[in-house]
PDB file of N, CA and C in Angstrom:
ATOM      1  N   LEU A   1     116.682  61.019 -20.014  1.00 77.00           N
ATOM      2  CA  LEU A   1     116.458  61.184 -21.453  1.00 77.00           C
ATOM      3  C   LEU A   1     116.629  62.479 -22.136  1.00 77.00           C
ATOM      4  N   PHE A   2     116.753  62.054 -23.351  1.00 86.00           N
ATOM      5  CA  PHE A   2     116.985  63.723 -24.138  1.00 86.00           C
ATOM      6  C   PHE A   2     115.932  63.570 -25.455  1.00 86.00           C
ATOM      7  N   PRO A   3     114.974  64.084 -25.441  1.00 82.00           N
ATOM      8  CA  PRO A   3     113.716  63.807 -26.741  1.00 82.00           C
ATOM      9  C   PRO A   3     114.577  64.821 -27.942  1.00 82.00           C
ATOM     10  N   ASP A   4     116.020  65.994 -27.375  1.00 87.00           N
ATOM     11  CA  ASP A   4     116.383  66.394 -28.456  1.00 87.00           C
ATOM     12  C   ASP A   4     117.366  65.875 -29.211  1.00 87.00           C
ATOM     13  N   ASP A   5     117.781  64.574 -28.993  1.00 86.00           N
ATOM     14  CA  ASP A   5     118.853  63.600 -29.475  1.00 86.00           C
ATOM     15  C   ASP A   5     117.750  62.921 -30.590  1.00 86.00           C
ATOM     16  N   LEU A   6     118.455  63.065 -31.583  1.00 85.00           N
ATOM     17  CA  LEU A   6     117.516  61.597 -32.550  1.00 85.00           C
ATOM     18  C   LEU A   6     117.768  60.809 -32.921  1.00 85.00           C
ATOM     19  N   LYS A   7     118.859  59.896 -32.559  1.00 86.00           N
ATOM     20  CA  LYS A   7     118.456  58.348 -31.215  1.00 86.00           C
ATOM     21  C   LYS A   7     118.554  58.603 -29.585  1.00 86.00           C
ATOM     22  N   GLY A   8     118.352  57.044 -29.449  1.00 86.00           N
ATOM     23  CA  GLY A   8     118.807  57.127 -27.887  1.00 86.00           C
ATOM     24  C   GLY A   8     117.785  56.250 -27.196  1.00 86.00           C
ATOM     25  N   PRO A   9     117.903  56.167 -25.298  1.00 86.00           N
ATOM     26  CA  PRO A   9     116.526  55.055 -25.340  1.00 86.00           C
ATOM     27  C   PRO A   9     114.797  56.436 -25.345  1.00 86.00           C
ATOM     28  N   PHE A  10     115.082  57.620 -25.364  1.00 84.00           N
ATOM     29  CA  PHE A  10     113.808  57.915 -25.617  1.00 84.00           C
ATOM     30  C   PHE A  10     112.668  57.452 -26.736  1.00 84.00           C
ATOM     31  N   TRP A  11     113.778  57.559 -27.549  1.00 85.00           N
ATOM     32  CA  TRP A  11     112.713  57.492 -29.216  1.00 85.00           C
ATOM     33  C   TRP A  11     112.836  55.416 -28.660  1.00 85.00           C
ATOM     34  N   ASN A  12     113.618  54.561 -27.958  1.00 85.00           N
ATOM     35  CA  ASN A  12     113.158  53.035 -28.207  1.00 85.00           C
ATOM     36  C   ASN A  12     111.344  52.632 -27.053  1.00 85.00           C
ATOM     37  N   PHE A  13     110.624  52.398 -28.229  1.00 85.00           N
ATOM     38  CA  PHE A  13     109.323  52.715 -27.782  1.00 85.00           C
ATOM     39  C   PHE A  13     108.790  52.074 -28.986  1.00 85.00           C
ATOM     40  N   THR A  14     107.447  51.183 -29.355  1.00 87.00           N
ATOM     41  CA  THR A  14     106.694  50.747 -30.946  1.00 87.00           C
ATOM     42  C   THR A  14     105.305  51.246 -30.244  1.00 87.00           C
ATOM     43  N   TRP A  15     104.330  50.376 -30.968  1.00 87.00           N
ATOM     44  CA  TRP A  15     103.055  50.988 -30.836  1.00 87.00           C
ATOM     45  C   TRP A  15     102.615  50.113 -29.993  1.00 87.00           C
ATOM     46  N   TRP A  16     103.245  48.830 -29.150  1.00 90.00           N
ATOM     47  CA  TRP A  16     103.141  47.878 -28.324  1.00 90.00           C
ATOM     48  C   TRP A  16     102.926  48.990 -27.011  1.00 90.00           C
ATOM     49  N   GLU A  17     104.018  49.802 -26.375  1.00 93.00           N
ATOM     50  CA  GLU A  17     104.095  50.654 -25.581  1.00 93.00           C
ATOM     51  C   GLU A  17     102.847  51.877 -25.622  1.00 93.00           C
ATOM     52  N   MET A  18     102.564  52.473 -27.114  1.00 93.00           N
ATOM     53  CA  MET A  18     101.348  52.568 -27.293  1.00 93.00           C
ATOM     54  C   MET A  18     100.630  52.896 -26.712  1.00 93.00           C
ATOM     55  N   GLY A  19     100.010  51.893 -27.247  1.00 94.00           N
ATOM     56  CA  GLY A  19      98.790  51.435 -26.552  1.00 94.00           C
ATOM     57  C   GLY A  19      99.092  51.049 -25.288  1.00 94.00           C
ATOM     58  N   SER A  20      99.550  50.271 -24.334  1.00 95.00           N
ATOM     59  CA  SER A  20      99.650  49.912 -23.276  1.00 95.00           C
ATOM     60  C   SER A  20      99.351  50.885 -22.363  1.00 95.00           C
ATOM     61  N   LEU A  21     100.384  52.238 -22.303  1.00 95.00           N
ATOM     62  CA  LEU A  21     101.105  52.714 -21.704  1.00 95.00           C
ATOM     63  C   LEU A  21     100.542  54.211 -21.465  1.00 95.00           C
ATOM     64  N   ASP A  22     100.538  54.813 -22.752  1.00 95.00           N
ATOM     65  CA  ASP A  22     100.402  56.024 -24.091  1.00 95.00           C
ATOM     66  C   ASP A  22      98.695  56.109 -23.833  1.00 95.00           C
ATOM     67  N   LEU A  23      97.821  55.871 -24.856  1.00 96.00           N
ATOM     68  CA  LEU A  23      96.470  55.731 -25.316  1.00 96.00           C
ATOM     69  C   LEU A  23      95.171  55.702 -24.031  1.00 96.00           C
ATOM     70  N   PRO A  24      96.251  54.305 -23.324  1.00 97.00           N
ATOM     71  CA  PRO A  24      94.715  54.422 -21.901  1.00 97.00           C
ATOM     72  C   PRO A  24      95.007  56.213 -20.743  1.00 97.00           C
ATOM     73  N   LYS A  25      96.296  56.699 -21.492  1.00 97.00           N
ATOM     74  CA  LYS A  25      96.454  58.195 -20.326  1.00 97.00           C
ATOM     75  C   LYS A  25      95.402  58.957 -21.038  1.00 97.00           C
ATOM     76  N   VAL A  26      95.745  59.291 -22.387  1.00 96.00           N
ATOM     77  CA  VAL A  26      95.226  60.281 -23.838  1.00 96.00           C
ATOM     78  C   VAL A  26      93.991  60.255 -23.107  1.00 96.00           C
ATOM     79  N   LEU A  27      93.121  58.941 -23.480  1.00 96.00           N
ATOM     80  CA  LEU A  27      91.620  58.719 -23.285  1.00 96.00           C
ATOM     81  C   LEU A  27      91.182  58.800 -21.543  1.00 96.00           C
ATOM     82  N   LYS A  28      92.313  59.095 -20.452  1.00 96.00           N
ATOM     83  CA  LYS A  28      91.216  60.028 -19.473  1.00 96.00           C
ATOM     84  C   LYS A  28      92.124  60.692 -19.101  1.00 96.00           C
ATOM     85  N   TYR A  29      92.047  61.353 -19.990  1.00 96.00           N
ATOM     86  CA  TYR A  29      92.364  63.063 -20.284  1.00 96.00           C
ATOM     87  C   TYR A  29      91.842  63.940 -21.178  1.00 96.00           C
ATOM     88  N   VAL A  30      91.359  62.361 -22.403  1.00 95.00           N
ATOM     89  CA  VAL A  30      90.178  63.404 -22.947  1.00 95.00           C
ATOM     90  C   VAL A  30      89.037  63.570 -22.568  1.00 95.00           C
ATOM     91  N   LEU A  31      88.658  62.703 -21.643  1.00 96.00           N
ATOM     92  CA  LEU A  31      87.715  62.284 -21.048  1.00 96.00           C
ATOM     93  C   LEU A  31      87.569  63.169 -19.849  1.00 96.00           C
ATOM     94  N   ASP A  32      88.130  63.237 -19.257  1.00 96.00           N
ATOM     95  CA  ASP A  32      88.312  64.453 -18.036  1.00 96.00           C
ATOM     96  C   ASP A  32      87.957  65.721 -18.719  1.00 96.00           C
ATOM     97  N   MET A  33      88.672  66.947 -19.390  1.00 95.00           N
ATOM     98  CA  MET A  33      88.793  67.405 -19.971  1.00 95.00           C
ATOM     99  C   MET A  33      87.279  67.892 -20.649  1.00 95.00           C
ATOM    100  N   THR A  34      86.885  66.946 -21.293  1.00 94.00           N
ATOM    101  CA  THR A  34      85.648  67.442 -21.934  1.00 94.00           C
ATOM    102  C   THR A  34      83.871  66.890 -21.048  1.00 94.00           C
ATOM    103  N   ASN A  35      84.643  66.375 -19.997  1.00 95.00           N
ATOM    104  CA  ASN A  35      83.341  65.857 -18.972  1.00 95.00           C
ATOM    105  C   ASN A  35      82.371  65.529 -19.952  1.00 95.00           C
ATOM    106  N   GLN A  36      82.215  64.396 -20.390  1.00 94.00           N
ATOM    107  CA  GLN A  36      82.092  63.082 -21.444  1.00 94.00           C
ATOM    108  C   GLN A  36      82.686  61.831 -20.360  1.00 94.00           C
ATOM    109  N   ASN A  37      81.424  60.982 -20.591  1.00 94.00           N
ATOM    110  CA  ASN A  37      81.457  59.560 -20.500  1.00 94.00           C
ATOM    111  C   ASN A  37      82.348  59.097 -21.373  1.00 94.00           C
ATOM    112  N   LYS A  38      81.839  59.515 -22.722  1.00 94.00           N
ATOM    113  CA  LYS A  38      82.257  57.815 -24.007  1.00 94.00           C
ATOM    114  C   LYS A  38      83.275  59.118 -24.939  1.00 94.00           C
ATOM    115  N   LEU A  39      83.583  58.305 -25.970  1.00 93.00           N
ATOM    116  CA  LEU A  39      84.262  59.318 -27.003  1.00 93.00           C
ATOM    117  C   LEU A  39      83.342  58.938 -27.811  1.00 93.00           C
ATOM    118  N   GLN A  40      84.444  59.039 -28.903  1.00 93.00           N
ATOM    119  CA  GLN A  40      84.081  58.481 -30.201  1.00 93.00           C
ATOM    120  C   GLN A  40      85.401  58.100 -31.677  1.00 93.00           C
ATOM    121  N   ILE A  41      86.422  57.444 -31.427  1.00 92.00           N
ATOM    122  CA  ILE A  41      87.620  58.159 -31.900  1.00 92.00           C
ATOM    123  C   ILE A  41      87.529  56.995 -33.991  1.00 92.00           C
ATOM    124  N   VAL A  42      88.179  58.654 -34.469  1.00 90.00           N
ATOM    125  CA  VAL A  42      88.533  58.257 -35.857  1.00 90.00           C
ATOM    126  C   VAL A  42      90.089  57.518 -35.304  1.00 90.00           C
ATOM    127  N   GLY A  43      90.546  56.574 -36.390  1.00 88.00           N
ATOM    128  CA  GLY A  43      92.139  56.348 -36.266  1.00 88.00           C
ATOM    129  C   GLY A  43      92.332  56.154 -37.700  1.00 88.00           C
ATOM    130  N   HIS A  44      94.222  56.518 -37.796  1.00 87.00           N
ATOM    131  CA  HIS A  44      94.544  55.654 -39.062  1.00 87.00           C
ATOM    132  C   HIS A  44      95.926  54.698 -38.591  1.00 87.00           C
ATOM    133  N   SER A  45      95.995  53.581 -39.579  1.00 86.00           N
ATOM    134  CA  SER A  45      97.174  53.466 -39.638  1.00 86.00           C
ATOM    135  C   SER A  45      98.077  52.974 -38.422  1.00 86.00           C
ATOM    136  N   GLN A  46      98.832  52.812 -37.486  1.00 88.00           N
ATOM    137  CA  GLN A  46      99.580  52.691 -36.424  1.00 88.00           C
ATOM    138  C   GLN A  46      98.860  53.132 -35.213  1.00 88.00           C
ATOM    139  N   GLY A  47      97.931  53.815 -34.872  1.00 90.00           N
ATOM    140  CA  GLY A  47      97.153  54.213 -34.238  1.00 90.00           C
ATOM    141  C   GLY A  47      96.159  53.571 -34.206  1.00 90.00           C
ATOM    142  N   ILE A  48      95.391  53.146 -34.705  1.00 89.00           N
ATOM    143  CA  ILE A  48      94.762  51.826 -34.895  1.00 89.00           C
ATOM    144  C   ILE A  48      94.846  51.396 -34.204  1.00 89.00           C
ATOM    145  N   THR A  49      96.118  49.892 -34.694  1.00 88.00           N
ATOM    146  CA  THR A  49      96.875  49.158 -34.038  1.00 88.00           C
ATOM    147  C   THR A  49      97.269  49.412 -32.797  1.00 88.00           C
ATOM    148  N   ALA A  50      98.494  50.539 -32.280  1.00 91.00           N
ATOM    149  CA  ALA A  50      98.013  50.738 -30.877  1.00 91.00           C
ATOM    150  C   ALA A  50      96.593  51.551 -29.924  1.00 91.00           C
ATOM    151  N   LEU A  51      95.746  51.588 -30.114  1.00 92.00           N
ATOM    152  CA  LEU A  51      94.595  51.280 -30.272  1.00 92.00           C
ATOM    153  C   LEU A  51      93.612  49.894 -29.633  1.00 92.00           C
ATOM    154  N   TYR A  52      94.270  48.614 -30.988  1.00 90.00           N
ATOM    155  CA  TYR A  52      93.859  47.690 -30.658  1.00 90.00           C
ATOM    156  C   TYR A  52      95.009  46.856 -29.956  1.00 90.00           C
ATOM    157  N   VAL A  53      95.195  47.184 -29.017  1.00 91.00           N
ATOM    158  CA  VAL A  53      96.335  45.922 -28.554  1.00 91.00           C
ATOM    159  C   VAL A  53      96.142  47.702 -27.127  1.00 91.00           C
ATOM    160  N   MET A  54      95.534  48.620 -26.440  1.00 95.00           N
ATOM    161  CA  MET A  54      94.615  49.371 -25.629  1.00 95.00           C
ATOM    162  C   MET A  54      92.992  48.497 -24.895  1.00 95.00           C
ATOM    163  N   LEU A  55      92.580  48.873 -26.039  1.00 93.00           N
ATOM    164  CA  LEU A  55      91.919  47.941 -25.589  1.00 93.00           C
ATOM    165  C   LEU A  55      91.953  46.150 -25.017  1.00 93.00           C
ATOM    166  N   ASP A  56      93.316  45.682 -25.477  1.00 91.00           N
ATOM    167  CA  ASP A  56      93.076  44.024 -25.188  1.00 91.00           C
ATOM    168  C   ASP A  56      93.484  44.022 -24.011  1.00 91.00           C
ATOM    169  N   GLN A  57      94.547  44.937 -23.118  1.00 94.00           N
ATOM    170  CA  GLN A  57      95.845  45.314 -22.127  1.00 94.00           C
ATOM    171  C   GLN A  57      94.888  46.111 -21.899  1.00 94.00           C
ATOM    172  N   HIS A  58      93.504  46.797 -21.607  1.00 96.00           N
ATOM    173  CA  HIS A  58      93.060  46.812 -20.593  1.00 96.00           C
ATOM    174  C   HIS A  58      91.082  47.343 -21.041  1.00 96.00           C
ATOM    175  N   PRO A  59      90.847  46.077 -20.940  1.00 95.00           N
ATOM    176  CA  PRO A  59      89.487  45.893 -21.372  1.00 95.00           C
ATOM    177  C   PRO A  59      88.763  46.631 -21.251  1.00 95.00           C
ATOM    178  N   GLN A  60      88.388  47.072 -19.993  1.00 96.00           N
ATOM    179  CA  GLN A  60      88.028  48.302 -19.197  1.00 96.00           C
ATOM    180  C   GLN A  60      86.955  48.960 -20.135  1.00 96.00           C
ATOM    181  N   LEU A  61      88.284  50.512 -20.340  1.00 96.00           N
ATOM    182  CA  LEU A  61      88.612  51.451 -21.427  1.00 96.00           C
ATOM    183  C   LEU A  61      87.635  51.105 -22.313  1.00 96.00           C
ATOM    184  N   ALA A  62      87.100  49.924 -23.250  1.00 95.00           N
ATOM    185  CA  ALA A  62      85.847  49.948 -23.913  1.00 95.00           C
ATOM    186  C   ALA A  62      84.829  50.360 -23.480  1.00 95.00           C
ATOM    187  N   ASP A  63      83.992  50.568 -22.332  1.00 96.00           N
ATOM    188  CA  ASP A  63      83.187  51.605 -21.713  1.00 96.00           C
ATOM    189  C   ASP A  63      82.808  52.458 -22.728  1.00 96.00           C
ATOM    190  N   SER A  64      84.317  53.157 -22.295  1.00 96.00           N
ATOM    191  CA  SER A  64      84.525  54.947 -22.610  1.00 96.00           C
ATOM    192  C   SER A  64      84.255  54.854 -24.093  1.00 96.00           C
ATOM    193  N   ILE A  65      84.136  54.415 -24.959  1.00 95.00           N
ATOM    194  CA  ILE A  65      84.513  54.249 -26.474  1.00 95.00           C
ATOM    195  C   ILE A  65      83.223  53.601 -26.359  1.00 95.00           C
ATOM    196  N   SER A  66      82.601  54.572 -27.696  1.00 93.00           N
ATOM    197  CA  SER A  66      80.385  54.668 -28.343  1.00 93.00           C
ATOM    198  C   SER A  66      81.037  54.295 -29.717  1.00 93.00           C
ATOM    199  N   LEU A  67      82.598  54.904 -30.225  1.00 91.00           N
ATOM    200  CA  LEU A  67      82.694  54.181 -31.997  1.00 91.00           C
ATOM    201  C   LEU A  67      84.220  54.517 -31.823  1.00 91.00           C
ATOM    202  N   VAL A  68      84.270  53.267 -33.486  1.00 89.00           N
ATOM    203  CA  VAL A  68      85.650  53.401 -33.243  1.00 89.00           C
ATOM    204  C   VAL A  68      85.613  53.380 -35.265  1.00 89.00           C
ATOM    205  N   SER A  69      86.275  54.702 -35.616  1.00 86.00           N
ATOM    206  CA  SER A  69      86.006  53.808 -37.403  1.00 86.00           C
ATOM    207  C   SER A  69      88.163  54.263 -37.267  1.00 86.00           C
ATOM    208  N   ALA A  70      87.823  52.914 -38.248  1.00 84.00           N
ATOM    209  CA  ALA A  70      89.733  52.722 -38.566  1.00 84.00           C
ATOM    210  C   ALA A  70      89.670  52.522 -39.581  1.00 84.00           C
ATOM    211  N   MET A  71      90.137  53.527 -40.135  1.00 83.00           N
ATOM    212  CA  MET A  71      90.903  53.933 -41.616  1.00 83.00           C
ATOM    213  C   MET A  71      91.904  53.317 -42.063  1.00 83.00           C
ATOM    214  N   ALA A  72      92.809  52.988 -43.148  1.00 76.00           N
ATOM    215  CA  ALA A  72      93.389  51.907 -43.239  1.00 76.00           C
ATOM    216  C   ALA A  72      93.892  51.347 -42.883  1.00 76.00           C
ATOM    217  N   PRO A  73      93.944  50.079 -42.709  1.00 62.00           N
ATOM    218  CA  PRO A  73      93.851  48.416 -41.822  1.00 62.00           C
ATOM    219  C   PRO A  73      95.034  48.540 -41.548  1.00 62.00           C
ATOM    220  N   ILE A  74      95.621  47.482 -40.903  1.00 68.00           N
ATOM    221  CA  ILE A  74      96.667  47.765 -40.515  1.00 68.00           C
ATOM    222  C   ILE A  74      96.635  46.222 -40.519  1.00 68.00           C
ATOM    223  N   ALA A  75      95.660  44.786 -41.280  1.00 60.00           N
ATOM    224  CA  ALA A  75      95.690  44.074 -42.043  1.00 60.00           C
ATOM    225  C   ALA A  75      94.733  43.978 -43.186  1.00 60.00           C
ATOM    226  N   TYR A  76      95.043  43.186 -43.906  1.00 59.00           N
ATOM    227  CA  TYR A  76      94.841  42.801 -44.954  1.00 59.00           C
ATOM    228  C   TYR A  76      93.473  41.332 -44.976  1.00 59.00           C
ATOM    229  N   ASN A  77      92.519  42.060 -45.739  1.00 59.00           N
ATOM    230  CA  ASN A  77      91.211  40.247 -45.913  1.00 59.00           C
ATOM    231  C   ASN A  77      91.615  39.712 -47.538  1.00 59.00           C
ATOM    232  N   SER A  78      92.777  39.398 -47.499  1.00 65.00           N
ATOM    233  CA  SER A  78      92.738  39.092 -48.955  1.00 65.00           C
ATOM    234  C   SER A  78      92.444  37.809 -49.197  1.00 65.00           C
ATOM    235  N   HIS A  79      92.491  36.798 -48.068  1.00 69.00           N
ATOM    236  CA  HIS A  79      91.865  35.707 -48.375  1.00 69.00           C
ATOM    237  C   HIS A  79      90.401  35.276 -47.886  1.00 69.00           C
ATOM    238  N   THR A  80      89.733  36.238 -47.742  1.00 68.00           N
ATOM    239  CA  THR A  80      88.796  36.457 -47.353  1.00 68.00           C
ATOM    240  C   THR A  80      87.618  35.237 -48.183  1.00 68.00           C
ATOM    241  N   ARG A  81      86.935  35.028 -47.636  1.00 74.00           N
ATOM    242  CA  ARG A  81      85.714  33.919 -48.168  1.00 74.00           C
ATOM    243  C   ARG A  81      84.196  33.715 -48.239  1.00 74.00           C
ATOM    244  N   GLY A  82      83.428  33.218 -48.508  1.00 77.00           N
ATOM    245  CA  GLY A  82      82.399  33.490 -48.643  1.00 77.00           C
ATOM    246  C   GLY A  82      81.809  35.241 -48.277  1.00 77.00           C
ATOM    247  N   LEU A  83      80.593  34.974 -47.907  1.00 76.00           N
ATOM    248  CA  LEU A  83      79.770  36.761 -47.845  1.00 76.00           C
ATOM    249  C   LEU A  83      80.029  37.359 -46.951  1.00 76.00           C
ATOM    250  N   LEU A  84      81.441  37.982 -46.671  1.00 69.00           N
ATOM    251  CA  LEU A  84      82.377  39.257 -46.308  1.00 69.00           C
ATOM    252  C   LEU A  84      82.798  39.446 -47.246  1.00 69.00           C
ATOM    253  N   SER A  85      83.397  37.937 -48.481  1.00 73.00           N
ATOM    254  CA  SER A  85      84.674  38.752 -49.299  1.00 73.00           C
ATOM    255  C   SER A  85      83.283  39.672 -50.791  1.00 73.00           C
ATOM    256  N   TRP A  86      82.290  39.255 -50.233  1.00 75.00           N
ATOM    257  CA  TRP A  86      80.878  39.045 -51.480  1.00 75.00           C
ATOM    258  C   TRP A  86      80.637  40.601 -50.531  1.00 75.00           C
ATOM    259  N   GLN A  87      80.179  40.893 -49.734  1.00 72.00           N
ATOM    260  CA  GLN A  87      79.874  42.319 -49.638  1.00 72.00           C
ATOM    261  C   GLN A  87      81.262  43.485 -49.316  1.00 72.00           C
ATOM    262  N   ALA A  88      82.591  43.303 -49.035  1.00 70.00           N
ATOM    263  CA  ALA A  88      83.500  44.573 -49.103  1.00 70.00           C
ATOM    264  C   ALA A  88      83.544  45.084 -50.463  1.00 70.00           C
ATOM    265  N   LYS A  89      82.909  45.055 -51.199  1.00 72.00           N
ATOM    266  CA  LYS A  89      83.949  45.605 -52.189  1.00 72.00           C
ATOM    267  C   LYS A  89      82.457  46.443 -52.398  1.00 72.00           C
ATOM    268  N   PHE A  90      81.061  46.689 -51.803  1.00 73.00           N
ATOM    269  CA  PHE A  90      80.017  47.634 -51.373  1.00 73.00           C
ATOM    270  C   PHE A  90      80.343  48.908 -50.711  1.00 73.00           C
ATOM    271  N   LEU A  91      81.855  48.776 -49.791  1.00 69.00           N
ATOM    272  CA  LEU A  91      81.170  49.420 -48.249  1.00 69.00           C
ATOM    273  C   LEU A  91      82.003  51.378 -49.210  1.00 69.00           C
ATOM    274  N   ALA A  92      82.853  50.589 -50.427  1.00 67.00           N
ATOM    275  CA  ALA A  92      83.202  52.360 -51.437  1.00 67.00           C
ATOM    276  C   ALA A  92      82.350  53.026 -51.594  1.00 67.00           C
ATOM    277  N   PHE A  93      80.795  52.225 -51.724  1.00 71.00           N
ATOM    278  CA  PHE A  93      79.776  52.677 -52.474  1.00 71.00           C
ATOM    279  C   PHE A  93      78.657  53.002 -51.014  1.00 71.00           C
ATOM    280  N   LEU A  94      79.183  53.412 -49.166  1.00 66.00           N
ATOM    281  CA  LEU A  94      77.953  53.643 -48.430  1.00 66.00           C
ATOM    282  C   LEU A  94      77.565  55.028 -48.959  1.00 66.00           C
ATOM    283  N   PRO A  95      76.605  55.556 -48.569  1.00 64.00           N
ATOM    284  CA  PRO A  95      75.879  57.162 -48.915  1.00 64.00           C
ATOM    285  C   PRO A  95      76.232  57.996 -47.760  1.00 64.00           C
ATOM    286  N   VAL A  96      76.934  58.648 -47.536  1.00 60.00           N
ATOM    287  CA  VAL A  96      77.251  59.657 -46.512  1.00 60.00           C
ATOM    288  C   VAL A  96      77.175  59.672 -45.415  1.00 60.00           C
ATOM    289  N   TRP A  97      75.440  59.502 -45.847  1.00 56.00           N
ATOM    290  CA  TRP A  97      75.201  59.709 -43.717  1.00 56.00           C
ATOM    291  C   TRP A  97      75.633  58.304 -43.031  1.00 56.00           C
ATOM    292  N   ALA A  98      75.283  57.386 -43.646  1.00 56.00           N
ATOM    293  CA  ALA A  98      76.073  56.492 -43.553  1.00 56.00           C
ATOM    294  C   ALA A  98      78.370  56.629 -42.420  1.00 56.00           C
ATOM    295  N   THR A  99      78.414  57.056 -43.297  1.00 54.00           N
ATOM    296  CA  THR A  99      80.111  56.899 -42.738  1.00 54.00           C
ATOM    297  C   THR A  99      80.254  58.201 -42.123  1.00 54.00           C
ATOM    298  N   VAL A 100      79.300  59.959 -41.778  1.00 51.00           N
ATOM    299  CA  VAL A 100      79.743  60.840 -41.172  1.00 51.00           C
ATOM    300  C   VAL A 100      79.750  60.912 -39.367  1.00 51.00           C
ATOM    301  N   SER A 101      80.266  60.629 -38.823  1.00 51.00           N
ATOM    302  CA  SER A 101      80.385  61.026 -37.106  1.00 51.00           C
ATOM    303  C   SER A 101      80.495  61.992 -36.839  1.00 51.00           C
ATOM    304  N   ASN A 102      80.353  62.733 -35.466  1.00 45.00           N
ATOM    305  CA  ASN A 102      80.841  63.897 -34.550  1.00 45.00           C
ATOM    306  C   ASN A 102      81.925  62.686 -33.811  1.00 45.00           C
ATOM    307  N   CYS A 103      83.400  62.790 -34.596  1.00 44.00           N
ATOM    308  CA  CYS A 103      84.291  62.544 -33.685  1.00 44.00           C
ATOM    309  C   CYS A 103      85.132  62.638 -32.689  1.00 44.00           C
ATOM    310  N   GLN A 104      85.678  63.142 -31.702  1.00 46.00           N
ATOM    311  CA  GLN A 104      86.569  63.977 -30.816  1.00 46.00           C
ATOM    312  C   GLN A 104      87.350  63.657 -30.166  1.00 46.00           C
ATOM    313  N   LEU A 105      88.224  62.933 -30.386  1.00 44.00           N
ATOM    314  CA  LEU A 105      89.290  61.806 -30.972  1.00 44.00           C
ATOM    315  C   LEU A 105      90.325  60.999 -32.531  1.00 44.00           C
ATOM    316  N   PHE A 106      90.857  61.916 -32.634  1.00 46.00           N
ATOM    317  CA  PHE A 106      91.955  61.596 -33.541  1.00 46.00           C
ATOM    318  C   PHE A 106      93.080  60.646 -33.171  1.00 46.00           C
ATOM    319  N   VAL A 107      92.949  59.381 -33.138  1.00 46.00           N
ATOM    320  CA  VAL A 107      94.592  58.253 -33.008  1.00 46.00           C
ATOM    321  C   VAL A 107      95.184  58.706 -34.114  1.00 46.00           C
TER     322      VAL A 107
END
């Protein structure tokens, strides 16, 4: 494999491989290096997609995560009805103390 090439087999991967192969190893590495039992994860878009794959393929790793803050959703809820659709419009007005956390891993 040649990562310096602009295309080729080195670049033949998707978010599925990131979640099923890469993220479990990254999670283990960060836990080992920090001597922590759990991590808080902040993720954005494709990173959260990969995290969901990891949690699907390796559900035991969920025990190593205390909080996931998912930003820039991978899906939209434009067809949501009922109480959830009514509450969603108020999420932007949460106070700062309800949204700030001490995060250790950015996906």
